Amino acid sequence: MAVNVHYVVCYQQFEVSNIVNNSKPVVTIFSFQTKNFNAIIMKLTILAGIICFLVCGDALENGLARTPPMGWLAWERFRCNTDCKNDPENCISEKLFMKMADIMVSEGYLSAGYNIISLDDCWLDHNRSESGQLQADASRFPSGIKALADYVHSKGLQFGMYEDYGTLTCGGYPGILNHLETDAKTFAEWGVDYVKLDGCYADPSEMDKGYPEFGTLLNLTGRPMVYSCSWPDYQLDKGIKPNYTFIGTVCNLWRNFDDIDDSWVSVSSIIDYYGDNQDTLIPVAGPGHWNDPDMLIIGNFGLSFDQSRAQMAMWAVLASPLFMSVDLRTIRPEMKAILLNKNVIAINQDPLGVQGRRIYKKSGVEIWIKSVKPSLGPDRSAAVVFLNQRTDGTPTRVSVILRDIGLTSFFGYNVEELFDGKNLGVYRPDDSLTVTVNPSGVVMIKCTVQIEESLISEADWNEDNALF
Ligand code: GLA
């Protein structure tokens, strides 16, 4: 996780003039100044593991979200549309969620891994029931939330709930403050599997107490519920530095930046935030506890085909929760194919659970890398994303020597382009790999470490040896 600090940058060469003229830029990024690099890296990895054990503390032990959660969330696409009279097909209603649940199953989203369907804001009645419980708006959810959760479960999906730690949700509906115990019990009774707890109308300085308290109450119900927190986001807004180590012991995932909107500007700003803050964010992510850069907006109005691939690739390499927020009834086939791409999803769901790192950023070209299984001793497989944030029209060619991005395995790597599933062949550490990246697009590859079984004993395998 802290490997970047051991890299020594010898020289960088990425000339804008080359790119503009579309000649081949040779991007030599990182070189190492030691011959015993592998042995040193192995020792550093062990040391990093020990330090993390001592410093990171215990992870949340509800045993959930061992890989980034995947599902469908209403907010980005359907917002707070409560006008069922004029817009019955798109308003926040049980009908909408039931339809999306049907499609998630019938059109392959569930089998691709998207197994949660979640409410967001504006499902509520403005008042609690006489007995003090939260209740759904009766005209839009006539069967009630328990019935909706039962329906979702009958489809083999899990049911997600939205609430807010404060007195009101962001949309102005009742929040959970002063009702924490009742609401935790209600969620369990309804059969909730996932809780997104927002932070409007609350004091961010109280959240270090309030979010853990509610997390404990959820656990006390005995029903396993994935706990998604907006806690750090609201603290950062108020200039409070979040204690991510602690947050990771309480929440399975957490938001830390602005809401995503339907534009590349929004997606790009989130990518920048994650790159600029990676030394804080990478160490706190892992199985059971994830940074959440917000929903996938693929298939809506704002992203081109290339930008949609870029969001998918980046969310995969960041080990982000994958929550689609899109109208599954009308999504275009090519956008659906991006969301269902098994190769890219496998990188996101890789069991090592390592959040990827930006290792190069210059002249609008970025290289991101994420360690994935399998590993061979200190040599690891990796997903690499070449991201082109340039907008000057012509695709950009980028060349790297594998060794220079930390891929040093003696036996080399089998390299596969992931979106189209093209095998690019075997590359040795000193081979140069060239990709052509469209403007606001990506090329995403997986470099799988080669195994020479005749030379290597089983004992040399260490699948948990993540380096990035
Ligand atoms: C906040 C959250 C969003 C969404 C809205 C609902 O802005 O960050 O994800 O839940 O509230 O009002």
Coordinates of C-alpha atoms and ligand atoms in Angstrom, one line a residue:
M1 CA 0.0 0.0 0.0
A2 CA 2.8 2.5 0.7
V3 CA 5.0 1.2 -2.1
N4 CA 4.9 4.4 -4.0
V5 CA 7.3 6.0 -1.5
H6 CA 9.9 3.4 -2.4
Y7 CA 9.8 4.2 -6.1
V8 CA 12.6 6.3 -7.3
V9 CA 11.8 8.6 -10.3
C10 CA 14.8 8.7 -12.5
Y11 CA 13.4 10.6 -15.3
Q12 CA 10.2 11.3 -17.1
Q13 CA 9.7 12.1 -20.7
F14 CA 6.3 13.0 -22.1
E15 CA 6.5 15.8 -24.5
V16 CA 3.4 17.7 -25.3
S17 CA 4.7 18.5 -28.8
N18 CA 4.9 14.7 -29.5
I19 CA 1.3 14.2 -28.5
V20 CA 0.0 17.1 -30.4
N21 CA 1.8 15.9 -33.5
N22 CA 0.5 12.4 -32.7
S23 CA 3.9 10.9 -32.9
K24 CA 4.8 8.2 -30.4
P25 CA 5.5 9.6 -27.0
V26 CA 7.9 7.4 -25.0
V27 CA 6.7 7.6 -21.5
T28 CA 9.4 6.2 -19.2
I29 CA 8.0 6.8 -15.8
F30 CA 9.6 5.0 -13.0
S31 CA 12.9 3.2 -12.7
F32 CA 14.3 1.5 -9.6
Q33 CA 17.8 2.0 -8.3
T34 CA 18.4 -1.4 -6.8
K35 CA 19.3 -4.9 -8.1
N36 CA 17.7 -6.7 -5.1
F37 CA 14.4 -4.9 -5.7
N38 CA 12.2 -8.0 -5.4
A39 CA 13.7 -9.0 -2.0
I40 CA 13.4 -5.5 -0.7
I41 CA 9.8 -5.2 -1.9
M42 CA 8.9 -8.5 -0.2
K43 CA 10.3 -7.3 3.1
L44 CA 8.6 -3.9 2.8
T45 CA 5.3 -5.7 2.1
I46 CA 5.6 -7.7 5.3
L47 CA 6.6 -4.6 7.2
A48 CA 3.6 -2.7 5.7
G49 CA 1.3 -5.5 6.8
I50 CA 2.6 -5.4 10.3
I51 CA 2.3 -1.6 10.5
C52 CA -1.2 -1.8 9.1
F53 CA -2.1 -4.4 11.7
L54 CA -0.9 -2.1 14.4
V55 CA -2.1 1.2 13.1
C56 CA -5.2 0.4 11.1
G57 CA -6.9 -1.4 14.0
D58 CA -9.6 -4.0 13.6
A59 CA -11.9 -3.8 10.6
L60 CA -15.7 -3.8 11.1
E61 CA -16.7 -7.2 12.1
N62 CA -20.1 -7.7 10.6
G63 CA -18.4 -9.9 8.0
L64 CA -20.1 -8.1 5.1
A65 CA -18.9 -6.5 1.9
R66 CA -15.7 -8.5 1.6
T67 CA -15.6 -7.2 -2.0
P68 CA -17.0 -3.8 -3.0
P69 CA -20.8 -3.9 -2.9
M70 CA -22.7 -3.9 -6.2
G71 CA -26.3 -2.9 -7.0
W72 CA -28.7 -0.3 -8.2
L73 CA -29.4 3.0 -6.4
A74 CA -32.2 5.4 -7.3
W75 CA -30.8 8.8 -6.6
E76 CA -28.6 10.0 -9.4
R77 CA -31.1 9.1 -12.2
F78 CA -34.5 9.4 -10.5
R79 CA -33.8 12.1 -7.7
C80 CA -36.8 13.3 -5.7
N81 CA -39.4 12.9 -8.3
T82 CA -42.6 12.3 -6.2
D83 CA -45.0 13.4 -9.0
C84 CA -46.7 10.1 -9.6
K85 CA -49.8 11.9 -11.0
N86 CA -48.0 13.4 -14.0
D87 CA -45.0 11.1 -14.2
P88 CA -46.2 7.7 -13.0
E89 CA -43.4 5.7 -14.7
N90 CA -40.5 7.6 -13.2
C91 CA -41.6 8.8 -9.8
I92 CA -40.2 7.3 -6.6
S93 CA -42.7 4.5 -6.0
E94 CA -42.8 0.8 -5.3
K95 CA -43.7 0.2 -8.9
L96 CA -40.3 1.7 -10.0
F97 CA -38.3 -0.4 -7.6
M98 CA -40.2 -3.6 -8.5
K99 CA -39.6 -3.0 -12.2
M100 CA -35.9 -2.4 -11.7
A101 CA -35.7 -5.5 -9.6
D102 CA -37.4 -7.5 -12.3
I103 CA -34.9 -6.2 -14.9
M104 CA -31.9 -6.8 -12.7
V105 CA -32.7 -10.4 -12.6
S106 CA -34.1 -11.0 -16.2
E107 CA -31.4 -9.0 -18.0
G108 CA -28.3 -10.5 -16.3
Y109 CA -27.4 -7.7 -13.8
L110 CA -27.8 -10.0 -10.8
S111 CA -25.8 -12.7 -12.4
A112 CA -23.0 -10.2 -13.2
G113 CA -22.9 -9.4 -9.4
Y114 CA -25.3 -6.4 -9.0
N115 CA -27.3 -7.9 -6.1
I116 CA -28.6 -4.9 -4.1
I117 CA -31.5 -2.7 -5.1
S118 CA -31.7 0.4 -2.9
L119 CA -34.1 3.2 -2.1
D120 CA -32.7 6.7 -1.8
D121 CA -34.3 9.8 -0.5
C122 CA -38.0 10.7 -0.8
W123 CA -39.6 7.3 -0.1
L124 CA -40.9 8.5 3.2
D125 CA -44.1 10.0 4.5
H126 CA -43.5 13.4 6.1
N127 CA -44.7 12.0 9.5
R128 CA -43.8 9.0 11.6
S129 CA -46.6 6.6 12.5
E130 CA -48.5 6.9 15.7
S131 CA -46.2 4.4 17.3
G132 CA -43.2 6.5 16.3
Q133 CA -42.0 4.3 13.4
L134 CA -40.8 5.6 10.0
Q135 CA -43.4 4.9 7.3
A136 CA -43.4 5.1 3.5
D137 CA -45.5 7.5 1.5
A138 CA -48.7 5.5 1.3
S139 CA -49.8 6.7 -2.1
R140 CA -46.4 5.8 -3.7
F141 CA -45.7 2.7 -1.7
P142 CA -49.2 1.4 -1.0
S143 CA -47.9 -2.1 -0.1
G144 CA -45.3 -0.7 2.4
I145 CA -41.6 -1.3 2.7
K146 CA -41.7 -4.8 4.2
A147 CA -43.7 -6.0 1.2
L148 CA -41.3 -4.3 -1.2
A149 CA -38.3 -5.9 0.6
D150 CA -40.1 -9.3 0.4
Y151 CA -40.6 -8.8 -3.3
V152 CA -36.9 -7.9 -3.8
H153 CA -35.9 -11.0 -1.8
S154 CA -38.2 -13.2 -3.8
K155 CA -36.1 -12.2 -6.8
G156 CA -32.9 -13.3 -5.1
L157 CA -31.8 -9.6 -4.6
Q158 CA -31.0 -7.7 -1.4
F159 CA -32.9 -4.7 -0.2
G160 CA -31.3 -1.3 0.5
M161 CA -32.6 1.5 2.7
Y162 CA -31.9 5.2 2.7
E163 CA -32.0 7.3 5.8
D164 CA -30.2 10.3 7.3
Y165 CA -28.5 10.6 10.7
G166 CA -29.9 14.1 11.2
T167 CA -33.4 15.4 12.0
L168 CA -34.4 15.4 8.4
T169 CA -33.1 13.7 5.2
C170 CA -31.6 16.0 2.6
G171 CA -35.0 16.0 0.8
G172 CA -36.7 17.1 4.0
Y173 CA -38.3 13.8 5.2
P174 CA -37.9 12.5 8.8
G175 CA -34.4 11.6 9.8
I176 CA -33.3 9.1 12.5
L177 CA -32.0 11.5 15.2
N178 CA -33.6 10.8 18.5
H179 CA -35.1 7.5 17.1
L180 CA -32.0 5.5 16.5
E181 CA -33.0 2.3 18.3
T182 CA -36.6 2.3 16.9
D183 CA -35.3 2.8 13.4
A184 CA -32.6 0.1 13.6
K185 CA -35.2 -2.4 14.8
T186 CA -37.7 -1.3 12.1
F187 CA -35.1 -1.8 9.4
A188 CA -34.4 -5.3 10.7
E189 CA -38.1 -6.1 10.9
W190 CA -38.6 -4.9 7.3
G191 CA -35.8 -7.2 6.1
V192 CA -33.3 -4.5 5.1
D193 CA -29.9 -5.8 4.0
Y194 CA -28.1 -2.5 3.3
V195 CA -28.4 1.0 4.9
K196 CA -27.2 4.2 3.3
L197 CA -27.1 6.8 6.1
D198 CA -26.8 10.3 4.9
G199 CA -25.8 13.3 6.9
C200 CA -28.0 16.4 6.2
Y201 CA -29.5 18.3 9.1
A202 CA -26.9 17.0 11.5
D203 CA -23.9 18.4 13.3
P204 CA -20.8 16.8 11.7
S205 CA -18.9 17.1 14.9
E206 CA -21.4 14.7 16.5
M207 CA -21.0 12.1 13.8
D208 CA -18.0 10.4 15.4
K209 CA -20.5 9.4 18.1
G210 CA -23.7 9.1 16.2
Y211 CA -22.7 6.9 13.2
P212 CA -21.0 4.3 15.5
E213 CA -24.0 4.3 17.8
F214 CA -26.3 3.6 15.0
G215 CA -23.9 0.9 13.6
T216 CA -23.9 -0.8 17.0
L217 CA -27.7 -0.7 17.1
L218 CA -27.9 -2.2 13.6
N219 CA -25.6 -5.0 14.7
L220 CA -27.6 -5.6 17.9
T221 CA -30.7 -6.4 15.8
G222 CA -28.9 -9.6 14.8
R223 CA -29.7 -8.9 11.1
P224 CA -26.6 -8.4 8.9
M225 CA -26.9 -5.0 7.2
V226 CA -24.2 -3.5 5.1
Y227 CA -23.6 0.0 6.6
S228 CA -22.9 2.9 4.1
C229 CA -22.0 6.1 5.8
S230 CA -21.8 9.7 4.5
W231 CA -20.0 10.7 7.7
P232 CA -16.5 11.8 6.3
D233 CA -18.1 13.8 3.4
Y234 CA -20.1 16.0 5.8
Q235 CA -17.0 16.4 8.1
L236 CA -14.8 17.4 5.2
D237 CA -17.4 20.0 4.2
K238 CA -17.1 21.5 7.6
G239 CA -13.3 21.4 7.7
I240 CA -13.1 18.5 10.1
K241 CA -10.5 15.9 9.2
P242 CA -12.2 12.5 9.2
N243 CA -10.6 9.7 11.3
Y244 CA -10.8 7.1 8.5
T245 CA -9.1 4.5 10.6
F246 CA -12.0 4.7 13.0
I247 CA -14.6 5.1 10.3
G248 CA -13.3 1.8 8.8
T249 CA -14.1 0.0 12.0
V250 CA -17.7 1.2 11.9
C251 CA -18.8 1.4 8.3
N252 CA -18.5 -0.9 5.3
L253 CA -18.3 2.0 2.9
W254 CA -18.3 5.7 3.1
R255 CA -18.6 8.8 0.9
N256 CA -15.9 11.4 1.0
F257 CA -16.5 13.7 -1.9
D258 CA -19.3 15.6 -3.8
D259 CA -22.4 14.0 -5.2
I260 CA -21.9 12.7 -8.7
D261 CA -23.9 14.4 -11.4
D262 CA -24.7 13.5 -15.0
S263 CA -21.5 14.8 -16.6
W264 CA -17.9 14.0 -17.4
V265 CA -16.9 17.1 -15.5
S266 CA -18.4 15.5 -12.4
V267 CA -16.8 12.1 -13.0
S268 CA -13.4 13.7 -13.8
S269 CA -13.5 15.8 -10.6
I270 CA -14.1 12.6 -8.5
I271 CA -11.2 10.8 -10.3
D272 CA -9.0 13.8 -9.5
Y273 CA -10.0 13.9 -5.9
Y274 CA -9.2 10.2 -5.5
G275 CA -5.8 10.6 -7.2
D276 CA -4.9 13.8 -5.2
N277 CA -5.9 12.2 -1.9
Q278 CA -4.7 8.6 -2.6
D279 CA -2.2 8.5 0.2
T280 CA -5.0 9.0 2.7
L281 CA -7.6 6.9 0.9
I282 CA -5.8 3.8 -0.2
P283 CA -4.6 2.6 3.2
V284 CA -8.1 2.7 4.7
A285 CA -9.7 0.6 1.9
G286 CA -9.9 -3.1 1.9
P287 CA -12.2 -6.1 2.4
G288 CA -15.2 -5.0 4.5
H289 CA -14.4 -1.3 4.3
W290 CA -14.4 0.8 1.1
N291 CA -14.1 4.4 -0.1
D292 CA -17.2 5.3 -2.1
P293 CA -16.8 7.7 -5.0
D294 CA -20.6 7.5 -5.6
M295 CA -22.8 6.0 -8.2
L296 CA -22.1 4.8 -11.8
I297 CA -23.9 7.1 -14.1
I298 CA -23.3 5.0 -17.2
G299 CA -26.3 4.8 -19.5
N300 CA -27.8 8.2 -18.6
F301 CA -27.5 11.4 -20.6
G302 CA -24.2 13.0 -19.8
L303 CA -21.4 10.5 -20.7
S304 CA -20.2 9.5 -24.2
F305 CA -19.3 5.8 -24.9
D306 CA -15.6 6.5 -24.1
Q307 CA -16.4 8.4 -21.0
S308 CA -18.7 5.6 -19.8
R309 CA -15.9 3.0 -20.3
A310 CA -13.6 5.5 -18.4
Q311 CA -16.0 5.6 -15.4
M312 CA -16.3 1.8 -15.3
A313 CA -12.6 1.3 -15.6
M314 CA -11.7 3.9 -13.0
W315 CA -14.4 2.6 -10.5
A316 CA -13.0 -0.9 -11.0
V317 CA -9.4 0.1 -10.4
L318 CA -10.4 2.1 -7.4
A319 CA -12.1 -0.9 -5.8
S320 CA -15.2 1.3 -5.6
P321 CA -18.7 0.1 -4.7
L322 CA -20.5 -0.3 -8.1
F323 CA -24.0 1.1 -7.8
M324 CA -25.7 1.8 -11.1
S325 CA -28.1 4.7 -11.2
V326 CA -29.8 4.4 -14.5
D327 CA -33.1 3.6 -16.1
L328 CA -32.7 -0.1 -16.9
R329 CA -35.8 -0.1 -19.0
T330 CA -34.3 2.2 -21.6
I331 CA -30.5 1.8 -21.3
R332 CA -28.7 1.5 -24.7
P333 CA -27.2 -1.9 -25.4
E334 CA -23.6 -0.6 -25.6
M335 CA -23.9 1.1 -22.2
K336 CA -25.4 -2.1 -20.7
A337 CA -22.5 -4.0 -22.1
I338 CA -20.1 -1.7 -20.3
L339 CA -21.9 -2.2 -17.0
L340 CA -22.0 -6.0 -17.5
N341 CA -18.4 -6.4 -18.6
K342 CA -17.2 -9.4 -16.7
N343 CA -13.5 -8.7 -17.1
V344 CA -13.8 -5.2 -15.7
I345 CA -16.1 -6.3 -12.9
A346 CA -13.6 -9.1 -11.9
I347 CA -10.9 -6.4 -11.4
N348 CA -13.3 -4.5 -9.1
Q349 CA -14.2 -7.6 -7.2
D350 CA -10.7 -9.0 -6.9
P351 CA -10.4 -10.6 -3.5
L352 CA -7.3 -8.8 -2.5
G353 CA -9.4 -5.7 -2.3
V354 CA -6.6 -3.3 -3.0
Q355 CA -7.6 0.3 -4.1
G356 CA -5.6 1.3 -7.1
R357 CA -3.0 4.0 -7.3
R358 CA -2.4 6.8 -9.8
I359 CA 1.3 6.4 -10.6
Y360 CA 1.6 8.8 -13.5
K361 CA -0.1 12.1 -14.3
K362 CA 1.2 14.5 -16.9
S363 CA -0.1 16.5 -19.8
G364 CA -3.6 15.0 -19.3
V365 CA -2.4 11.4 -19.4
E366 CA -2.7 9.3 -16.3
I367 CA -1.7 5.7 -15.5
W368 CA -3.5 3.9 -12.7
I369 CA -2.5 0.5 -11.4
K370 CA -4.2 -2.0 -9.1
S371 CA -2.7 -5.2 -7.7
V372 CA -4.8 -8.3 -8.4
K373 CA -4.6 -12.0 -8.0
P374 CA -2.6 -14.1 -8.9
S375 CA 0.7 -13.3 -7.4
L376 CA 3.9 -15.3 -7.6
G377 CA 6.1 -14.5 -4.6
P378 CA 6.8 -10.8 -4.8
D379 CA 5.6 -10.6 -8.4
R380 CA 2.0 -9.6 -8.8
S381 CA -0.6 -9.4 -11.5
A382 CA -2.0 -5.9 -12.1
A383 CA -4.8 -4.1 -13.8
V384 CA -3.6 -1.0 -15.5
V385 CA -5.8 1.9 -16.7
F386 CA -4.4 4.4 -19.2
L387 CA -6.7 7.4 -18.8
N388 CA -6.7 10.3 -21.3
Q389 CA -8.1 13.4 -19.8
R390 CA -7.1 15.4 -22.8
T391 CA -9.8 17.0 -25.0
D392 CA -7.8 17.8 -28.1
G393 CA -9.6 15.4 -30.4
T394 CA -6.9 13.0 -31.5
P395 CA -6.3 9.8 -29.6
T396 CA -3.0 9.7 -27.7
R397 CA -0.5 6.9 -28.0
V398 CA 1.2 6.0 -24.8
S399 CA 4.2 3.7 -24.4
V400 CA 5.5 2.2 -21.3
I401 CA 8.2 -0.3 -20.4
L402 CA 6.6 -2.8 -18.0
R403 CA 9.5 -2.6 -15.5
D404 CA 9.0 1.1 -15.3
I405 CA 5.5 0.7 -14.0
G406 CA 6.6 -1.8 -11.4
L407 CA 5.9 -5.0 -13.4
T408 CA 9.2 -6.8 -13.0
S409 CA 8.4 -10.5 -13.0
F410 CA 11.2 -12.5 -14.8
F411 CA 8.8 -14.7 -16.6
G412 CA 6.8 -11.8 -17.9
Y413 CA 3.0 -11.2 -18.1
N414 CA 0.2 -12.3 -20.3
V415 CA -1.4 -9.0 -21.3
E416 CA -5.1 -8.7 -22.1
E417 CA -7.2 -5.7 -23.1
L418 CA -10.2 -6.0 -20.8
F419 CA -13.2 -4.2 -22.5
D420 CA -13.0 -6.1 -25.7
G421 CA -11.2 -9.1 -24.3
K422 CA -8.3 -9.0 -26.7
N423 CA -5.2 -11.0 -25.8
L424 CA -2.2 -8.8 -26.5
G425 CA 0.4 -11.5 -25.9
V426 CA 3.2 -12.1 -23.4
Y427 CA 5.4 -9.1 -22.4
R428 CA 8.6 -9.3 -20.5
P429 CA 9.6 -6.6 -18.0
D430 CA 11.8 -4.8 -20.5
D431 CA 9.3 -4.9 -23.3
S432 CA 7.5 -1.8 -24.3
L433 CA 3.8 -1.7 -24.5
T434 CA 1.9 0.9 -26.5
V435 CA -1.7 1.7 -26.3
T436 CA -3.8 4.3 -28.1
V437 CA -6.2 6.1 -25.8
N438 CA -9.2 8.1 -27.0
P439 CA -9.9 11.6 -25.6
S440 CA -11.7 11.3 -22.2
G441 CA -11.4 7.6 -22.6
V442 CA -9.4 4.7 -21.3
V443 CA -7.5 1.6 -22.3
M444 CA -7.7 -1.0 -19.5
I445 CA -5.4 -4.0 -19.4
K446 CA -4.7 -6.9 -17.1
C447 CA -1.1 -8.1 -16.8
T448 CA -1.2 -11.6 -15.4
V449 CA 2.0 -12.8 -14.0
Q450 CA 3.3 -15.9 -15.9
I451 CA 3.9 -19.1 -14.1
E452 CA 6.6 -21.5 -15.1
E453 CA 5.3 -24.5 -13.3
S454 CA 8.4 -26.6 -14.0
L455 CA 10.6 -24.2 -12.3
I456 CA 8.5 -23.0 -9.4
S457 CA 7.3 -25.1 -6.4
E458 CA 3.8 -24.7 -5.0
A459 CA 5.4 -23.2 -1.9
D460 CA 6.5 -20.1 -3.8
W461 CA 2.9 -19.1 -4.4
N462 CA 1.5 -16.3 -2.3
E463 CA -1.8 -15.1 -3.6
D464 CA -2.3 -12.5 -0.9
N465 CA 0.9 -10.7 -1.6
A466 CA -0.4 -7.3 -2.9
L467 CA 2.0 -4.6 -3.5
F468 CA 0.1 -1.6 -4.9
Ligands
GLA1 C1 -27.2 13.7 -0.5 C2 -26.5 12.4 -0.9 C3 -27.0 11.9 -2.2 C4 -28.5 11.6 -2.1 C5 -29.2 12.9 -1.7 C6 -30.6 12.7 -1.4 O1 -26.9 14.7 -1.4 O2 -25.1 12.6 -1.0 O3 -26.3 10.7 -2.6 O4 -28.7 10.6 -1.2 O5 -28.6 13.4 -0.5 O6 -31.3 13.8 -1.0

